[in-house]
PDB file of C-alpha atoms in Angstrom:
ATOM      1  CA  MET A   1      46.130 -26.891 -23.882  1.00  0.00           C
ATOM      2  CA  SER A   2      43.173 -25.073 -25.308  1.00  0.00           C
ATOM      3  CA  GLU A   3      39.511 -25.950 -25.707  1.00  0.00           C
ATOM      4  CA  THR A   4      40.553 -27.455 -29.054  1.00  0.00           C
ATOM      5  CA  THR A   5      41.435 -30.635 -27.136  1.00  0.00           C
ATOM      6  CA  ASN A   6      37.678 -31.287 -26.911  1.00  0.00           C
ATOM      7  CA  TYR A   7      36.918 -30.166 -30.460  1.00  0.00           C
ATOM      8  CA  THR A   8      34.149 -32.127 -32.152  1.00  0.00           C
ATOM      9  CA  ALA A   9      31.709 -31.505 -35.007  1.00  0.00           C
ATOM     10  CA  ARG A  10      29.369 -33.550 -37.183  1.00  0.00           C
ATOM     11  CA  GLU A  11      29.475 -33.099 -40.942  1.00  0.00           C
ATOM     12  CA  LEU A  12      27.685 -34.455 -43.994  1.00  0.00           C
ATOM     13  CA  LEU A  13      29.779 -35.670 -46.912  1.00  0.00           C
ATOM     14  CA  SER A  14      28.939 -34.975 -50.545  1.00  0.00           C
ATOM     15  CA  ASP A  15      27.370 -38.467 -50.778  1.00  0.00           C
ATOM     16  CA  GLY A  16      25.099 -37.788 -47.761  1.00  0.00           C
ATOM     17  CA  SER A  17      26.957 -39.962 -45.267  1.00  0.00           C
ATOM     18  CA  GLN A  18      27.838 -38.512 -41.889  1.00  0.00           C
ATOM     19  CA  ILE A  19      31.258 -38.167 -40.298  1.00  0.00           C
ATOM     20  CA  GLU A  20      32.550 -36.808 -37.037  1.00  0.00           C
ATOM     21  CA  ILE A  21      35.476 -34.383 -37.021  1.00  0.00           C
ATOM     22  CA  ARG A  22      37.248 -34.301 -33.688  1.00  0.00           C
ATOM     23  CA  ALA A  23      40.552 -33.690 -31.982  1.00  0.00           C
ATOM     24  CA  LEU A  24      43.066 -36.523 -32.197  1.00  0.00           C
ATOM     25  CA  ARG A  25      43.516 -38.173 -28.797  1.00  0.00           C
ATOM     26  CA  ARG A  26      46.395 -40.208 -27.439  1.00  0.00           C
ATOM     27  CA  GLU A  27      44.126 -43.281 -27.263  1.00  0.00           C
ATOM     28  CA  ASP A  28      43.554 -43.012 -31.049  1.00  0.00           C
ATOM     29  CA  GLU A  29      47.059 -44.259 -31.861  1.00  0.00           C
ATOM     30  CA  ALA A  30      46.081 -47.854 -32.759  1.00  0.00           C
ATOM     31  CA  ASP A  31      43.161 -46.641 -34.893  1.00  0.00           C
ATOM     32  CA  MET A  32      45.397 -44.091 -36.603  1.00  0.00           C
ATOM     33  CA  LEU A  33      47.925 -46.794 -37.451  1.00  0.00           C
ATOM     34  CA  ALA A  34      45.072 -48.999 -38.738  1.00  0.00           C
ATOM     35  CA  ALA A  35      43.950 -46.152 -41.024  1.00  0.00           C
ATOM     36  CA  VAL A  36      47.510 -45.794 -42.348  1.00  0.00           C
ATOM     37  CA  GLY A  37      47.456 -49.538 -43.003  1.00  0.00           C
ATOM     38  CA  LYS A  38      44.358 -49.096 -45.197  1.00  0.00           C
ATOM     39  CA  ALA A  39      45.853 -46.267 -47.257  1.00  0.00           C
ATOM     40  CA  SER A  40      47.401 -47.087 -50.614  1.00  0.00           C
ATOM     41  CA  ALA A  41      51.092 -46.717 -51.349  1.00  0.00           C
ATOM     42  CA  GLN A  42      50.237 -43.722 -53.551  1.00  0.00           C
ATOM     43  CA  SER A  43      48.276 -41.971 -50.776  1.00  0.00           C
ATOM     44  CA  LEU A  44      51.089 -42.530 -48.289  1.00  0.00           C
ATOM     45  CA  GLN A  45      53.656 -41.302 -50.825  1.00  0.00           C
ATOM     46  CA  ARG A  46      51.601 -38.148 -51.339  1.00  0.00           C
ATOM     47  CA  ARG A  47      51.316 -37.532 -47.587  1.00  0.00           C
ATOM     48  CA  PHE A  48      54.842 -38.415 -46.421  1.00  0.00           C
ATOM     49  CA  PHE A  49      56.769 -37.992 -49.728  1.00  0.00           C
ATOM     50  CA  ALA A  50      57.995 -41.541 -49.155  1.00  0.00           C
ATOM     51  CA  MET A  51      56.336 -44.946 -48.988  1.00  0.00           C
ATOM     52  CA  LYS A  52      55.716 -44.994 -45.249  1.00  0.00           C
ATOM     53  CA  ARG A  53      53.869 -47.988 -43.754  1.00  0.00           C
ATOM     54  CA  HIS A  54      55.655 -48.235 -40.418  1.00  0.00           C
ATOM     55  CA  PHE A  55      56.731 -45.570 -37.977  1.00  0.00           C
ATOM     56  CA  SER A  56      59.477 -45.567 -35.375  1.00  0.00           C
ATOM     57  CA  ASP A  57      58.581 -45.032 -31.721  1.00  0.00           C
ATOM     58  CA  LYS A  58      59.900 -41.477 -32.061  1.00  0.00           C
ATOM     59  CA  GLU A  59      57.718 -40.795 -35.127  1.00  0.00           C
ATOM     60  CA  ARG A  60      54.622 -42.249 -33.453  1.00  0.00           C
ATOM     61  CA  ALA A  61      55.255 -40.124 -30.370  1.00  0.00           C
ATOM     62  CA  PHE A  62      55.601 -37.037 -32.573  1.00  0.00           C
ATOM     63  CA  PHE A  63      52.332 -37.723 -34.404  1.00  0.00           C
ATOM     64  CA  MET A  64      50.471 -38.364 -31.145  1.00  0.00           C
ATOM     65  CA  ASP A  65      52.030 -35.607 -28.988  1.00  0.00           C
ATOM     66  CA  ILE A  66      49.448 -32.954 -29.784  1.00  0.00           C
ATOM     67  CA  ASP A  67      49.453 -29.830 -27.595  1.00  0.00           C
ATOM     68  CA  PHE A  68      46.648 -28.039 -29.517  1.00  0.00           C
ATOM     69  CA  LYS A  69      48.701 -24.862 -29.522  1.00  0.00           C
ATOM     70  CA  ASN A  70      51.736 -25.540 -31.699  1.00  0.00           C
ATOM     71  CA  HIS A  71      50.562 -28.910 -32.993  1.00  0.00           C
ATOM     72  CA  VAL A  72      46.862 -29.309 -33.816  1.00  0.00           C
ATOM     73  CA  ALA A  73      45.477 -32.540 -35.264  1.00  0.00           C
ATOM     74  CA  LEU A  74      41.932 -33.465 -36.251  1.00  0.00           C
ATOM     75  CA  ILE A  75      40.577 -36.799 -37.426  1.00  0.00           C
ATOM     76  CA  ALA A  76      37.547 -37.759 -39.472  1.00  0.00           C
ATOM     77  CA  LEU A  77      35.594 -40.718 -38.090  1.00  0.00           C
ATOM     78  CA  ALA A  78      33.018 -42.704 -40.057  1.00  0.00           C
ATOM     79  CA  GLU A  79      30.929 -45.772 -39.439  1.00  0.00           C
ATOM     80  CA  GLU A  80      32.317 -48.976 -40.968  1.00  0.00           C
ATOM     81  CA  ALA A  81      31.050 -52.432 -40.012  1.00  0.00           C
ATOM     82  CA  ASN A  82      29.116 -50.973 -37.059  1.00  0.00           C
ATOM     83  CA  ARG A  83      32.110 -49.222 -35.492  1.00  0.00           C
ATOM     84  CA  LYS A  84      33.712 -45.805 -35.821  1.00  0.00           C
ATOM     85  CA  VAL A  85      36.992 -45.814 -37.695  1.00  0.00           C
ATOM     86  CA  ILE A  86      39.432 -43.092 -38.677  1.00  0.00           C
ATOM     87  CA  VAL A  87      39.031 -42.346 -42.394  1.00  0.00           C
ATOM     88  CA  GLY A  88      41.164 -39.212 -42.591  1.00  0.00           C
ATOM     89  CA  GLY A  89      43.178 -36.713 -40.685  1.00  0.00           C
ATOM     90  CA  GLY A  90      44.729 -33.313 -40.935  1.00  0.00           C
ATOM     91  CA  ARG A  91      47.093 -31.289 -38.835  1.00  0.00           C
ATOM     92  CA  TYR A  92      49.114 -28.164 -38.655  1.00  0.00           C
ATOM     93  CA  ILE A  93      52.388 -27.632 -36.872  1.00  0.00           C
ATOM     94  CA  VAL A  94      53.681 -24.179 -35.973  1.00  0.00           C
ATOM     95  CA  PHE A  95      57.238 -23.882 -37.301  1.00  0.00           C
ATOM     96  CA  GLU A  96      57.787 -20.251 -36.327  1.00  0.00           C
ATOM     97  CA  PRO A  97      55.603 -17.742 -34.482  1.00  0.00           C
ATOM     98  CA  GLY A  98      52.446 -17.032 -36.495  1.00  0.00           C
ATOM     99  CA  ARG A  99      53.204 -19.611 -39.220  1.00  0.00           C
ATOM    100  CA  ALA A 100      52.236 -23.285 -39.466  1.00  0.00           C
ATOM    101  CA  GLU A 101      52.510 -26.071 -42.017  1.00  0.00           C
ATOM    102  CA  MET A 102      49.486 -28.255 -42.837  1.00  0.00           C
ATOM    103  CA  ALA A 103      49.184 -31.844 -44.025  1.00  0.00           C
ATOM    104  CA  PHE A 104      46.293 -34.232 -44.697  1.00  0.00           C
ATOM    105  CA  VAL A 105      45.599 -37.843 -45.560  1.00  0.00           C
ATOM    106  CA  VAL A 106      42.323 -39.560 -46.412  1.00  0.00           C
ATOM    107  CA  VAL A 107      41.940 -43.339 -46.662  1.00  0.00           C
ATOM    108  CA  ASP A 108      41.501 -44.230 -50.345  1.00  0.00           C
ATOM    109  CA  THR A 109      37.998 -45.697 -50.086  1.00  0.00           C
ATOM    110  CA  TRP A 110      36.838 -42.373 -48.593  1.00  0.00           C
ATOM    111  CA  GLN A 111      38.587 -40.049 -51.046  1.00  0.00           C
ATOM    112  CA  GLY A 112      36.533 -37.825 -53.327  1.00  0.00           C
ATOM    113  CA  ARG A 113      33.720 -37.310 -50.795  1.00  0.00           C
ATOM    114  CA  GLY A 114      34.866 -33.962 -49.377  1.00  0.00           C
ATOM    115  CA  ILE A 115      36.706 -35.114 -46.246  1.00  0.00           C
ATOM    116  CA  GLY A 116      39.871 -33.173 -47.140  1.00  0.00           C
ATOM    117  CA  SER A 117      37.867 -29.978 -47.637  1.00  0.00           C
ATOM    118  CA  ILE A 118      35.987 -30.465 -44.367  1.00  0.00           C
ATOM    119  CA  LEU A 119      39.203 -31.057 -42.419  1.00  0.00           C
ATOM    120  CA  MET A 120      40.763 -28.032 -44.137  1.00  0.00           C
ATOM    121  CA  ARG A 121      37.842 -25.772 -43.189  1.00  0.00           C
ATOM    122  CA  HIS A 122      38.012 -26.808 -39.545  1.00  0.00           C
ATOM    123  CA  LEU A 123      41.798 -26.435 -39.335  1.00  0.00           C
ATOM    124  CA  VAL A 124      41.787 -23.021 -41.058  1.00  0.00           C
ATOM    125  CA  ASN A 125      39.119 -21.839 -38.594  1.00  0.00           C
ATOM    126  CA  ILE A 126      41.152 -23.106 -35.622  1.00  0.00           C
ATOM    127  CA  ALA A 127      44.300 -21.457 -37.018  1.00  0.00           C
ATOM    128  CA  ASN A 128      42.435 -18.162 -37.447  1.00  0.00           C
ATOM    129  CA  ASP A 129      41.002 -18.366 -33.929  1.00  0.00           C
ATOM    130  CA  SER A 130      44.500 -19.121 -32.605  1.00  0.00           C
ATOM    131  CA  GLY A 131      45.911 -15.960 -34.152  1.00  0.00           C
ATOM    132  CA  LEU A 132      48.092 -17.582 -36.797  1.00  0.00           C
ATOM    133  CA  GLN A 133      48.930 -15.303 -39.727  1.00  0.00           C
ATOM    134  CA  GLU A 134      49.964 -17.846 -42.348  1.00  0.00           C
ATOM    135  CA  LEU A 135      49.454 -21.480 -43.262  1.00  0.00           C
ATOM    136  CA  THR A 136      51.738 -23.319 -45.656  1.00  0.00           C
ATOM    137  CA  ALA A 137      51.801 -26.729 -47.308  1.00  0.00           C
ATOM    138  CA  GLU A 138      54.154 -28.770 -49.468  1.00  0.00           C
ATOM    139  CA  ILE A 139      52.232 -30.782 -52.059  1.00  0.00           C
ATOM    140  CA  LEU A 140      53.577 -33.149 -54.673  1.00  0.00           C
ATOM    141  CA  SER A 141      52.905 -31.555 -58.062  1.00  0.00           C
ATOM    142  CA  GLU A 142      51.164 -34.790 -59.200  1.00  0.00           C
ATOM    143  CA  ASN A 143      48.570 -34.549 -56.385  1.00  0.00           C
ATOM    144  CA  ALA A 144      45.896 -32.710 -58.369  1.00  0.00           C
ATOM    145  CA  ALA A 145      43.075 -33.504 -55.910  1.00  0.00           C
ATOM    146  CA  MET A 146      44.821 -31.903 -52.921  1.00  0.00           C
ATOM    147  CA  LEU A 147      46.058 -28.980 -55.025  1.00  0.00           C
ATOM    148  CA  LYS A 148      42.408 -28.343 -55.903  1.00  0.00           C
ATOM    149  CA  VAL A 149      41.366 -28.462 -52.231  1.00  0.00           C
ATOM    150  CA  PHE A 150      44.093 -26.013 -51.214  1.00  0.00           C
ATOM    151  CA  ALA A 151      43.234 -23.668 -54.114  1.00  0.00           C
ATOM    152  CA  LYS A 152      39.559 -23.715 -53.080  1.00  0.00           C
ATOM    153  CA  PHE A 153      40.601 -22.272 -49.708  1.00  0.00           C
ATOM    154  CA  GLY A 154      42.749 -19.535 -51.247  1.00  0.00           C
ATOM    155  CA  PHE A 155      46.207 -21.076 -50.947  1.00  0.00           C
ATOM    156  CA  ARG A 156      48.553 -19.683 -53.590  1.00  0.00           C
ATOM    157  CA  PRO A 157      51.770 -21.144 -55.005  1.00  0.00           C
ATOM    158  CA  ALA A 158      54.941 -19.584 -53.630  1.00  0.00           C
ATOM    159  CA  SER A 159      58.604 -20.337 -54.217  1.00  0.00           C
ATOM    160  CA  ARG A 160      59.549 -23.806 -55.457  1.00  0.00           C
ATOM    161  CA  ARG A 161      62.387 -25.485 -53.632  1.00  0.00           C
ATOM    162  CA  ASP A 162      61.998 -28.836 -55.336  1.00  0.00           C
ATOM    163  CA  PRO A 163      60.602 -29.432 -58.840  1.00  0.00           C
ATOM    164  CA  ARG A 164      58.500 -32.350 -57.526  1.00  0.00           C
ATOM    165  CA  THR A 165      56.658 -30.220 -54.947  1.00  0.00           C
ATOM    166  CA  ILE A 166      54.616 -27.054 -54.882  1.00  0.00           C
ATOM    167  CA  HIS A 167      54.884 -24.764 -51.861  1.00  0.00           C
ATOM    168  CA  LEU A 168      51.500 -23.222 -51.057  1.00  0.00           C
ATOM    169  CA  VAL A 169      50.723 -20.289 -48.769  1.00  0.00           C
ATOM    170  CA  LEU A 170      47.523 -18.878 -47.283  1.00  0.00           C
ATOM    171  CA  LYS A 171      47.608 -15.498 -45.529  1.00  0.00           C
ATOM    172  CA  LEU A 172      45.130 -15.414 -42.655  1.00  0.00           C
ATOM    173  CA  ALA A 173      43.194 -12.386 -41.404  1.00  0.00           C
TER     174      ALA A 173
END
């Protein structure tokens, strides 16, 4: 494990509210599942390419088994009703040496405030620092908001395997 396991940063959203970006921890599982429960069917469809409300034990273990080398996950925490709750998350998973795939989800009531861009910036920086050469993502072609976020960071469309999705690639320094 790297120092990324203790990763934490404070950020201001476009509306002036503050969030904390930090490494996902094993003890965050219940809060992560609660955040998924607050996401709309459309948001979950865009993240998982299927309406996914419940996860098997194997899927939950996969999402929570973060080694911060080949599987890096960050969460965005915000204050709601006087407690910190997960309002978004992003991760990348190395699928071959030097290359990783990214994915994000932001709870609907927090969308449009810049959380996806903030998570992206932090993950791209971690990927760069880790020596990765390329980041990829599969985005549903209808997901204009996330396509805009990825484009802002220099991701470019690559080959299309499925007409419903767009494969994006970012070459790192």
